[in-house]
Amino acid sequence: MSFAHSIAESLAGFARTPRARRIGWWILGVIAAIGVIGFLVVPPIAKHYLVAALSKELKREVTIESLRFNPYTLAVTVRGFVMKDRAGPEPALTFEELYVNASLGSLFRLAPVLDQIRLVKPHLRIVRNEDKTYNLQDLIDEALNKPKTEGPPPRLALYNIELADGRIDFDDRPERNQHSVTEIRIGIPFISTIPTHAEIDVQPLLAAKVNGAPFQLTGETRPFHDTRQTTLKIDLDALQLPKYFDYSPVPLKFKLPSGQLDTKLTLTFTGA
């Protein structure tokens, strides 16, 4: 049964007089108009402006295959995203689908409240050039050079964040080497700076294959506890640090000729 049909049946139940029936049909007409505008008018306009804004901001060609908006559930689905590399026609970042479901609480709290965020098959291609800069170096430098803002963090609440089947390909041209991180899965129950309530369905998770070797971090969450406490356990054994410090996209003011990291770390998230 459709949403509009359900509303029509509900209105028919109490519309016993001609005046009440007219009001009911006016309400139904407004709801139908919202649906037509939301499903048919908003997506092409939003897609056009989103592509133009991202292309300008990222200084790279951006294309989107399709964008859908459900005005009744406040859900947005973006499919077929491609951001090309600045130096050539190869894509630097793609993803198959991004699904974002906003909450009506965003209107009442005057801050973004998202009940679900799901990113499917993102693929990031990183190239380290011969001068040890990166194909995304301008974006990295711009982010690092932005002035720091003082004050409290922005008000937002993000729930049920998922990344499925991600991939990162790293082309290390100075070392003539290729690295890949495949089958990336990430689950983050929530990130919130404002008190709100939402159903938490995602368990803490970070899993991938690094150059074919499995890697996985898991945790647990207590969604019905007062603080919605969530923990993520990280165990590292003899991680060779110099090998990875050399890949820093920003100049380091120190050298690390040798060193390794062993840790048993438990990260705990709590929310109001």
PDB file of C-alpha atoms in Angstrom:
ATOM      1  CA  MET A   1       0.000   0.000   0.000  1.00  0.00           C
ATOM      2  CA  SER A   2       1.409   3.392  -1.007  1.00  0.00           C
ATOM      3  CA  PHE A   3       1.954   6.286   1.367  1.00  0.00           C
ATOM      4  CA  ALA A   4      -0.621   8.472  -0.421  1.00  0.00           C
ATOM      5  CA  HIS A   5      -3.196   5.660  -0.397  1.00  0.00           C
ATOM      6  CA  SER A   6      -2.750   5.203   3.350  1.00  0.00           C
ATOM      7  CA  ILE A   7      -3.276   8.937   3.915  1.00  0.00           C
ATOM      8  CA  ALA A   8      -6.395   8.867   1.732  1.00  0.00           C
ATOM      9  CA  GLU A   9      -7.902   6.022   3.738  1.00  0.00           C
ATOM     10  CA  SER A  10      -7.136   7.812   7.007  1.00  0.00           C
ATOM     11  CA  LEU A  11      -8.737  11.039   5.772  1.00  0.00           C
ATOM     12  CA  ALA A  12     -11.800   9.189   4.559  1.00  0.00           C
ATOM     13  CA  GLY A  13     -12.289   7.774   8.025  1.00  0.00           C
ATOM     14  CA  PHE A  14     -12.957  11.135   9.687  1.00  0.00           C
ATOM     15  CA  ALA A  15     -14.175  13.205   6.731  1.00  0.00           C
ATOM     16  CA  ARG A  16     -17.885  12.829   7.446  1.00  0.00           C
ATOM     17  CA  THR A  17     -19.006  16.247   6.185  1.00  0.00           C
ATOM     18  CA  PRO A  18     -18.503  17.902   2.788  1.00  0.00           C
ATOM     19  CA  ARG A  19     -16.307  20.604   4.360  1.00  0.00           C
ATOM     20  CA  ALA A  20     -14.155  18.022   6.133  1.00  0.00           C
ATOM     21  CA  ARG A  21     -13.860  16.018   2.928  1.00  0.00           C
ATOM     22  CA  ARG A  22     -12.713  19.127   1.032  1.00  0.00           C
ATOM     23  CA  ILE A  23     -10.068  19.836   3.685  1.00  0.00           C
ATOM     24  CA  GLY A  24      -9.002  16.229   3.516  1.00  0.00           C
ATOM     25  CA  TRP A  25      -8.602  16.334  -0.247  1.00  0.00           C
ATOM     26  CA  TRP A  26      -6.649  19.607   0.029  1.00  0.00           C
ATOM     27  CA  ILE A  27      -4.275  17.915   2.485  1.00  0.00           C
ATOM     28  CA  LEU A  28      -3.971  14.913   0.192  1.00  0.00           C
ATOM     29  CA  GLY A  29      -3.257  17.239  -2.735  1.00  0.00           C
ATOM     30  CA  VAL A  30      -0.466  18.992  -0.830  1.00  0.00           C
ATOM     31  CA  ILE A  31       1.071  15.636   0.089  1.00  0.00           C
ATOM     32  CA  ALA A  32       0.863  14.489  -3.545  1.00  0.00           C
ATOM     33  CA  ALA A  33       2.438  17.763  -4.739  1.00  0.00           C
ATOM     34  CA  ILE A  34       5.304  17.295  -2.285  1.00  0.00           C
ATOM     35  CA  GLY A  35       5.812  13.819  -3.726  1.00  0.00           C
ATOM     36  CA  VAL A  36       5.845  15.006  -7.337  1.00  0.00           C
ATOM     37  CA  ILE A  37       8.278  17.831  -6.574  1.00  0.00           C
ATOM     38  CA  GLY A  38      10.487  15.647  -4.397  1.00  0.00           C
ATOM     39  CA  PHE A  39      10.652  12.625  -6.700  1.00  0.00           C
ATOM     40  CA  LEU A  40      10.670  14.351 -10.106  1.00  0.00           C
ATOM     41  CA  VAL A  41      11.799  17.980  -9.770  1.00  0.00           C
ATOM     42  CA  VAL A  42      14.372  18.063  -6.975  1.00  0.00           C
ATOM     43  CA  PRO A  43      16.742  15.250  -8.166  1.00  0.00           C
ATOM     44  CA  PRO A  44      17.822  16.702 -11.568  1.00  0.00           C
ATOM     45  CA  ILE A  45      18.249  20.193 -10.110  1.00  0.00           C
ATOM     46  CA  ALA A  46      20.182  18.919  -7.100  1.00  0.00           C
ATOM     47  CA  LYS A  47      22.352  16.700  -9.306  1.00  0.00           C
ATOM     48  CA  HIS A  48      23.259  19.625 -11.597  1.00  0.00           C
ATOM     49  CA  TYR A  49      24.256  21.948  -8.753  1.00  0.00           C
ATOM     50  CA  LEU A  50      26.046  19.201  -6.824  1.00  0.00           C
ATOM     51  CA  VAL A  51      28.206  18.247  -9.818  1.00  0.00           C
ATOM     52  CA  ALA A  52      29.043  21.890 -10.520  1.00  0.00           C
ATOM     53  CA  ALA A  53      29.850  22.705  -6.893  1.00  0.00           C
ATOM     54  CA  LEU A  54      32.025  19.626  -6.355  1.00  0.00           C
ATOM     55  CA  SER A  55      33.913  20.096  -9.630  1.00  0.00           C
ATOM     56  CA  LYS A  56      34.698  23.683  -8.659  1.00  0.00           C
ATOM     57  CA  GLU A  57      35.623  22.910  -5.063  1.00  0.00           C
ATOM     58  CA  LEU A  58      37.762  19.849  -5.836  1.00  0.00           C
ATOM     59  CA  LYS A  59      39.259  21.326  -9.049  1.00  0.00           C
ATOM     60  CA  ARG A  60      38.575  18.037 -10.766  1.00  0.00           C
ATOM     61  CA  GLU A  61      35.879  16.796 -13.107  1.00  0.00           C
ATOM     62  CA  VAL A  62      33.038  15.176 -11.176  1.00  0.00           C
ATOM     63  CA  THR A  63      30.174  13.183 -12.669  1.00  0.00           C
ATOM     64  CA  ILE A  64      27.147  11.519 -11.062  1.00  0.00           C
ATOM     65  CA  GLU A  65      25.088   8.854 -12.792  1.00  0.00           C
ATOM     66  CA  SER A  66      21.877   9.422 -10.829  1.00  0.00           C
ATOM     67  CA  LEU A  67      20.479  11.127  -7.743  1.00  0.00           C
ATOM     68  CA  ARG A  68      17.203  10.207  -6.069  1.00  0.00           C
ATOM     69  CA  PHE A  69      15.327  11.910  -3.251  1.00  0.00           C
ATOM     70  CA  ASN A  70      12.408  10.564  -1.249  1.00  0.00           C
ATOM     71  CA  PRO A  71      10.598  13.547   0.301  1.00  0.00           C
ATOM     72  CA  TYR A  72       8.538  11.332   2.597  1.00  0.00           C
ATOM     73  CA  THR A  73      11.486   9.556   4.241  1.00  0.00           C
ATOM     74  CA  LEU A  74      14.100  12.320   3.639  1.00  0.00           C
ATOM     75  CA  ALA A  75      16.382   9.751   2.001  1.00  0.00           C
ATOM     76  CA  VAL A  76      18.943  10.648  -0.673  1.00  0.00           C
ATOM     77  CA  THR A  77      20.625   8.090  -2.922  1.00  0.00           C
ATOM     78  CA  VAL A  78      23.584   9.025  -5.137  1.00  0.00           C
ATOM     79  CA  ARG A  79      24.793   6.424  -7.653  1.00  0.00           C
ATOM     80  CA  GLY A  80      27.740   6.268 -10.014  1.00  0.00           C
ATOM     81  CA  PHE A  81      29.997   8.968  -8.534  1.00  0.00           C
ATOM     82  CA  VAL A  82      33.285   9.597 -10.364  1.00  0.00           C
ATOM     83  CA  MET A  83      35.975  12.167  -9.552  1.00  0.00           C
ATOM     84  CA  LYS A  84      38.722  12.166 -12.180  1.00  0.00           C
ATOM     85  CA  ASP A  85      42.374  12.694 -11.445  1.00  0.00           C
ATOM     86  CA  ARG A  86      43.610  16.227 -11.999  1.00  0.00           C
ATOM     87  CA  ALA A  87      46.615  15.038 -13.994  1.00  0.00           C
ATOM     88  CA  GLY A  88      44.785  12.695 -16.353  1.00  0.00           C
ATOM     89  CA  PRO A  89      41.567  10.960 -17.351  1.00  0.00           C
ATOM     90  CA  GLU A  90      41.869   8.163 -14.780  1.00  0.00           C
ATOM     91  CA  PRO A  91      39.395   8.325 -11.892  1.00  0.00           C
ATOM     92  CA  ALA A  92      40.869   9.199  -8.496  1.00  0.00           C
ATOM     93  CA  LEU A  93      37.718   8.430  -6.504  1.00  0.00           C
ATOM     94  CA  THR A  94      34.575   6.519  -7.359  1.00  0.00           C
ATOM     95  CA  PHE A  95      31.757   4.882  -5.498  1.00  0.00           C
ATOM     96  CA  GLU A  96      28.780   2.808  -6.559  1.00  0.00           C
ATOM     97  CA  GLU A  97      26.211   4.189  -4.137  1.00  0.00           C
ATOM     98  CA  LEU A  98      25.833   6.614  -1.247  1.00  0.00           C
ATOM     99  CA  TYR A  99      22.638   6.371   0.788  1.00  0.00           C
ATOM    100  CA  VAL A 100      21.809   9.003   3.399  1.00  0.00           C
ATOM    101  CA  ASN A 101      18.622   8.940   5.461  1.00  0.00           C
ATOM    102  CA  ALA A 102      17.982  12.166   7.356  1.00  0.00           C
ATOM    103  CA  SER A 103      15.812  12.438  10.443  1.00  0.00           C
ATOM    104  CA  LEU A 104      12.994  14.899  11.080  1.00  0.00           C
ATOM    105  CA  GLY A 105      14.983  15.740  14.207  1.00  0.00           C
ATOM    106  CA  SER A 106      17.221  17.830  11.939  1.00  0.00           C
ATOM    107  CA  LEU A 107      14.417  20.381  11.623  1.00  0.00           C
ATOM    108  CA  PHE A 108      13.661  20.569  15.341  1.00  0.00           C
ATOM    109  CA  ARG A 109      17.292  20.680  16.469  1.00  0.00           C
ATOM    110  CA  LEU A 110      18.508  22.974  13.662  1.00  0.00           C
ATOM    111  CA  ALA A 111      21.427  20.594  13.106  1.00  0.00           C
ATOM    112  CA  PRO A 112      22.093  17.587  10.844  1.00  0.00           C
ATOM    113  CA  VAL A 113      20.679  14.387  12.337  1.00  0.00           C
ATOM    114  CA  LEU A 114      21.213  11.397  10.024  1.00  0.00           C
ATOM    115  CA  ASP A 115      19.771   8.024  10.950  1.00  0.00           C
ATOM    116  CA  GLN A 116      21.807   6.081   8.385  1.00  0.00           C
ATOM    117  CA  ILE A 117      24.784   6.605   6.077  1.00  0.00           C
ATOM    118  CA  ARG A 118      25.862   3.772   3.766  1.00  0.00           C
ATOM    119  CA  LEU A 119      28.697   3.995   1.216  1.00  0.00           C
ATOM    120  CA  VAL A 120      28.988   1.075  -1.219  1.00  0.00           C
ATOM    121  CA  LYS A 121      32.123   0.142  -3.185  1.00  0.00           C
ATOM    122  CA  PRO A 122      34.214   3.304  -2.810  1.00  0.00           C
ATOM    123  CA  HIS A 123      37.487   3.095  -4.743  1.00  0.00           C
ATOM    124  CA  LEU A 124      40.335   5.521  -4.027  1.00  0.00           C
ATOM    125  CA  ARG A 125      43.377   5.624  -6.308  1.00  0.00           C
ATOM    126  CA  ILE A 126      46.467   7.235  -4.763  1.00  0.00           C
ATOM    127  CA  VAL A 127      49.644   7.951  -6.723  1.00  0.00           C
ATOM    128  CA  ARG A 128      52.938   8.970  -5.132  1.00  0.00           C
ATOM    129  CA  ASN A 129      54.939  10.867  -7.705  1.00  0.00           C
ATOM    130  CA  GLU A 130      58.690  10.784  -8.218  1.00  0.00           C
ATOM    131  CA  ASP A 131      59.070  13.958  -6.105  1.00  0.00           C
ATOM    132  CA  LYS A 132      57.125  12.160  -3.316  1.00  0.00           C
ATOM    133  CA  THR A 133      54.066  14.357  -3.684  1.00  0.00           C
ATOM    134  CA  TYR A 134      50.658  12.811  -4.260  1.00  0.00           C
ATOM    135  CA  ASN A 135      48.006  13.113  -6.943  1.00  0.00           C
ATOM    136  CA  LEU A 136      45.734  14.588  -4.234  1.00  0.00           C
ATOM    137  CA  GLN A 137      48.444  16.845  -2.809  1.00  0.00           C
ATOM    138  CA  ASP A 138      46.603  20.101  -3.518  1.00  0.00           C
ATOM    139  CA  LEU A 139      43.550  18.900  -1.578  1.00  0.00           C
ATOM    140  CA  ILE A 140      45.742  17.750   1.310  1.00  0.00           C
ATOM    141  CA  ASP A 141      47.610  21.072   1.452  1.00  0.00           C
ATOM    142  CA  GLU A 142      44.384  23.060   1.254  1.00  0.00           C
ATOM    143  CA  ALA A 143      42.874  21.099   4.133  1.00  0.00           C
ATOM    144  CA  LEU A 144      45.992  21.529   6.285  1.00  0.00           C
ATOM    145  CA  ASN A 145      46.245  25.273   5.567  1.00  0.00           C
ATOM    146  CA  LYS A 146      42.679  26.112   6.514  1.00  0.00           C
ATOM    147  CA  PRO A 147      42.563  28.383   9.555  1.00  0.00           C
ATOM    148  CA  LYS A 148      41.597  26.642  12.748  1.00  0.00           C
ATOM    149  CA  THR A 149      38.249  27.641  14.167  1.00  0.00           C
ATOM    150  CA  GLU A 150      37.873  28.095  17.890  1.00  0.00           C
ATOM    151  CA  GLY A 151      34.787  27.216  19.844  1.00  0.00           C
ATOM    152  CA  PRO A 152      32.653  24.138  20.318  1.00  0.00           C
ATOM    153  CA  PRO A 153      32.449  21.454  17.625  1.00  0.00           C
ATOM    154  CA  PRO A 154      29.597  21.695  15.112  1.00  0.00           C
ATOM    155  CA  ARG A 155      26.254  20.329  16.191  1.00  0.00           C
ATOM    156  CA  LEU A 156      25.490  17.054  14.428  1.00  0.00           C
ATOM    157  CA  ALA A 157      24.411  13.481  15.033  1.00  0.00           C
ATOM    158  CA  LEU A 158      25.333  10.690  12.623  1.00  0.00           C
ATOM    159  CA  TYR A 159      24.099   7.148  13.208  1.00  0.00           C
ATOM    160  CA  ASN A 160      24.618   3.755  11.583  1.00  0.00           C
ATOM    161  CA  ILE A 161      27.607   4.678   9.402  1.00  0.00           C
ATOM    162  CA  GLU A 162      28.628   1.861   7.066  1.00  0.00           C
ATOM    163  CA  LEU A 163      31.243   1.426   4.345  1.00  0.00           C
ATOM    164  CA  ALA A 164      30.933  -1.761   2.284  1.00  0.00           C
ATOM    165  CA  ASP A 165      33.408  -3.378  -0.122  1.00  0.00           C
ATOM    166  CA  GLY A 166      35.832  -0.459  -0.341  1.00  0.00           C
ATOM    167  CA  ARG A 167      39.186  -0.463  -2.099  1.00  0.00           C
ATOM    168  CA  ILE A 168      42.355   1.659  -2.068  1.00  0.00           C
ATOM    169  CA  ASP A 169      45.054   1.265  -4.735  1.00  0.00           C
ATOM    170  CA  PHE A 170      48.391   2.890  -3.976  1.00  0.00           C
ATOM    171  CA  ASP A 171      50.897   3.402  -6.800  1.00  0.00           C
ATOM    172  CA  ASP A 172      54.306   4.100  -5.231  1.00  0.00           C
ATOM    173  CA  ARG A 173      56.243   5.255  -8.291  1.00  0.00           C
ATOM    174  CA  PRO A 174      59.534   6.195  -6.549  1.00  0.00           C
ATOM    175  CA  GLU A 175      59.773   2.674  -5.125  1.00  0.00           C
ATOM    176  CA  ARG A 176      58.265   1.032  -8.216  1.00  0.00           C
ATOM    177  CA  ASN A 177      55.771  -0.704  -5.979  1.00  0.00           C
ATOM    178  CA  GLN A 178      52.027  -1.279  -5.846  1.00  0.00           C
ATOM    179  CA  HIS A 179      49.910  -1.665  -2.711  1.00  0.00           C
ATOM    180  CA  SER A 180      46.242  -2.460  -2.385  1.00  0.00           C
ATOM    181  CA  VAL A 181      43.740  -2.485   0.451  1.00  0.00           C
ATOM    182  CA  THR A 182      40.673  -4.431  -0.622  1.00  0.00           C
ATOM    183  CA  GLU A 183      37.376  -5.676   0.821  1.00  0.00           C
ATOM    184  CA  ILE A 184      37.292  -2.716   3.218  1.00  0.00           C
ATOM    185  CA  ARG A 185      34.368  -2.776   5.643  1.00  0.00           C
ATOM    186  CA  ILE A 186      33.774  -0.113   8.275  1.00  0.00           C
ATOM    187  CA  GLY A 187      30.995   0.138  10.829  1.00  0.00           C
ATOM    188  CA  ILE A 188      30.601   3.137  13.138  1.00  0.00           C
ATOM    189  CA  PRO A 189      27.502   3.106  15.370  1.00  0.00           C
ATOM    190  CA  PHE A 190      27.329   6.855  15.900  1.00  0.00           C
ATOM    191  CA  ILE A 191      29.146  10.202  15.979  1.00  0.00           C
ATOM    192  CA  SER A 192      27.194  12.797  17.907  1.00  0.00           C
ATOM    193  CA  THR A 193      27.724  16.186  19.549  1.00  0.00           C
ATOM    194  CA  ILE A 194      24.077  16.742  20.462  1.00  0.00           C
ATOM    195  CA  PRO A 195      21.728  14.674  22.636  1.00  0.00           C
ATOM    196  CA  THR A 196      19.343  12.683  20.473  1.00  0.00           C
ATOM    197  CA  HIS A 197      17.932   9.186  20.194  1.00  0.00           C
ATOM    198  CA  ALA A 198      18.079   6.781  17.292  1.00  0.00           C
ATOM    199  CA  GLU A 199      18.057   3.039  16.714  1.00  0.00           C
ATOM    200  CA  ILE A 200      21.624   1.747  16.496  1.00  0.00           C
ATOM    201  CA  ASP A 201      21.908  -1.242  14.177  1.00  0.00           C
ATOM    202  CA  VAL A 202      25.608  -1.117  13.217  1.00  0.00           C
ATOM    203  CA  GLN A 203      28.287  -2.935  15.211  1.00  0.00           C
ATOM    204  CA  PRO A 204      31.809  -1.420  15.446  1.00  0.00           C
ATOM    205  CA  LEU A 205      33.956  -2.924  12.712  1.00  0.00           C
ATOM    206  CA  LEU A 206      37.081  -2.296  10.664  1.00  0.00           C
ATOM    207  CA  ALA A 207      38.060  -5.084   8.289  1.00  0.00           C
ATOM    208  CA  ALA A 208      40.112  -5.270   5.101  1.00  0.00           C
ATOM    209  CA  LYS A 209      42.766  -7.177   3.205  1.00  0.00           C
ATOM    210  CA  VAL A 210      46.113  -5.350   3.066  1.00  0.00           C
ATOM    211  CA  ASN A 211      48.036  -6.655   0.053  1.00  0.00           C
ATOM    212  CA  GLY A 212      46.018  -9.846   0.394  1.00  0.00           C
ATOM    213  CA  ALA A 213      46.560 -10.279   4.149  1.00  0.00           C
ATOM    214  CA  PRO A 214      43.356 -10.196   6.268  1.00  0.00           C
ATOM    215  CA  PHE A 215      43.028  -7.469   8.901  1.00  0.00           C
ATOM    216  CA  GLN A 216      40.058  -7.043  11.236  1.00  0.00           C
ATOM    217  CA  LEU A 217      39.061  -5.014  14.287  1.00  0.00           C
ATOM    218  CA  THR A 218      35.775  -5.637  16.031  1.00  0.00           C
ATOM    219  CA  GLY A 219      33.972  -4.209  19.032  1.00  0.00           C
ATOM    220  CA  GLU A 220      30.682  -4.132  20.825  1.00  0.00           C
ATOM    221  CA  THR A 221      27.941  -1.609  21.453  1.00  0.00           C
ATOM    222  CA  ARG A 222      25.292  -1.094  24.129  1.00  0.00           C
ATOM    223  CA  PRO A 223      22.618   0.857  22.217  1.00  0.00           C
ATOM    224  CA  PHE A 224      20.029   0.662  24.990  1.00  0.00           C
ATOM    225  CA  HIS A 225      22.342   1.847  27.769  1.00  0.00           C
ATOM    226  CA  ASP A 226      21.964   5.461  28.930  1.00  0.00           C
ATOM    227  CA  THR A 227      25.273   6.430  27.295  1.00  0.00           C
ATOM    228  CA  ARG A 228      25.033   4.011  24.308  1.00  0.00           C
ATOM    229  CA  GLN A 229      28.602   2.964  25.131  1.00  0.00           C
ATOM    230  CA  THR A 230      30.546   1.460  22.229  1.00  0.00           C
ATOM    231  CA  THR A 231      34.020  -0.068  22.329  1.00  0.00           C
ATOM    232  CA  LEU A 232      36.528  -0.991  19.630  1.00  0.00           C
ATOM    233  CA  LYS A 233      39.578  -3.078  20.438  1.00  0.00           C
ATOM    234  CA  ILE A 234      42.801  -2.578  18.483  1.00  0.00           C
ATOM    235  CA  ASP A 235      45.752  -4.946  18.833  1.00  0.00           C
ATOM    236  CA  LEU A 236      48.962  -4.263  16.906  1.00  0.00           C
ATOM    237  CA  ASP A 237      52.088  -6.387  17.068  1.00  0.00           C
ATOM    238  CA  ALA A 238      55.508  -5.191  15.830  1.00  0.00           C
ATOM    239  CA  LEU A 239      54.233  -2.622  13.320  1.00  0.00           C
ATOM    240  CA  GLN A 240      57.335  -1.249  11.556  1.00  0.00           C
ATOM    241  CA  LEU A 241      56.922   2.536  11.751  1.00  0.00           C
ATOM    242  CA  PRO A 242      59.710   3.902   9.450  1.00  0.00           C
ATOM    243  CA  LYS A 243      58.186   2.140   6.458  1.00  0.00           C
ATOM    244  CA  TYR A 244      54.889   3.997   6.911  1.00  0.00           C
ATOM    245  CA  PHE A 245      56.251   7.365   8.104  1.00  0.00           C
ATOM    246  CA  ASP A 246      57.912   7.743   4.710  1.00  0.00           C
ATOM    247  CA  TYR A 247      54.460   7.905   3.126  1.00  0.00           C
ATOM    248  CA  SER A 248      53.424  11.029   5.055  1.00  0.00           C
ATOM    249  CA  PRO A 249      51.894  13.558   2.603  1.00  0.00           C
ATOM    250  CA  VAL A 250      53.257  16.461   4.695  1.00  0.00           C
ATOM    251  CA  PRO A 251      56.927  17.105   5.550  1.00  0.00           C
ATOM    252  CA  LEU A 252      57.908  15.722   8.941  1.00  0.00           C
ATOM    253  CA  LYS A 253      60.287  17.678  11.167  1.00  0.00           C
ATOM    254  CA  PHE A 254      61.994  14.558  12.439  1.00  0.00           C
ATOM    255  CA  LYS A 255      63.468  11.317  11.166  1.00  0.00           C
ATOM    256  CA  LEU A 256      62.697   7.847  12.430  1.00  0.00           C
ATOM    257  CA  PRO A 257      65.471   5.457  11.409  1.00  0.00           C
ATOM    258  CA  SER A 258      63.938   2.549  13.314  1.00  0.00           C
ATOM    259  CA  GLY A 259      61.013   1.723  15.562  1.00  0.00           C
ATOM    260  CA  GLN A 260      58.010  -0.508  15.942  1.00  0.00           C
ATOM    261  CA  LEU A 261      54.617  -0.242  17.596  1.00  0.00           C
ATOM    262  CA  ASP A 262      52.918  -2.730  19.882  1.00  0.00           C
ATOM    263  CA  THR A 263      49.562  -1.782  21.342  1.00  0.00           C
ATOM    264  CA  LYS A 264      46.454  -3.151  22.928  1.00  0.00           C
ATOM    265  CA  LEU A 265      44.038  -0.243  22.640  1.00  0.00           C
ATOM    266  CA  THR A 266      40.360   0.008  23.512  1.00  0.00           C
ATOM    267  CA  LEU A 267      38.456   2.959  22.061  1.00  0.00           C
ATOM    268  CA  THR A 268      35.226   3.870  23.836  1.00  0.00           C
ATOM    269  CA  PHE A 269      32.453   6.050  22.393  1.00  0.00           C
ATOM    270  CA  THR A 270      29.642   7.410  24.531  1.00  0.00           C
ATOM    271  CA  GLY A 271      26.728   9.651  23.726  1.00  0.00           C
ATOM    272  CA  ALA A 272      23.911  11.382  25.518  1.00  0.00           C
TER     273      ALA A 272
END
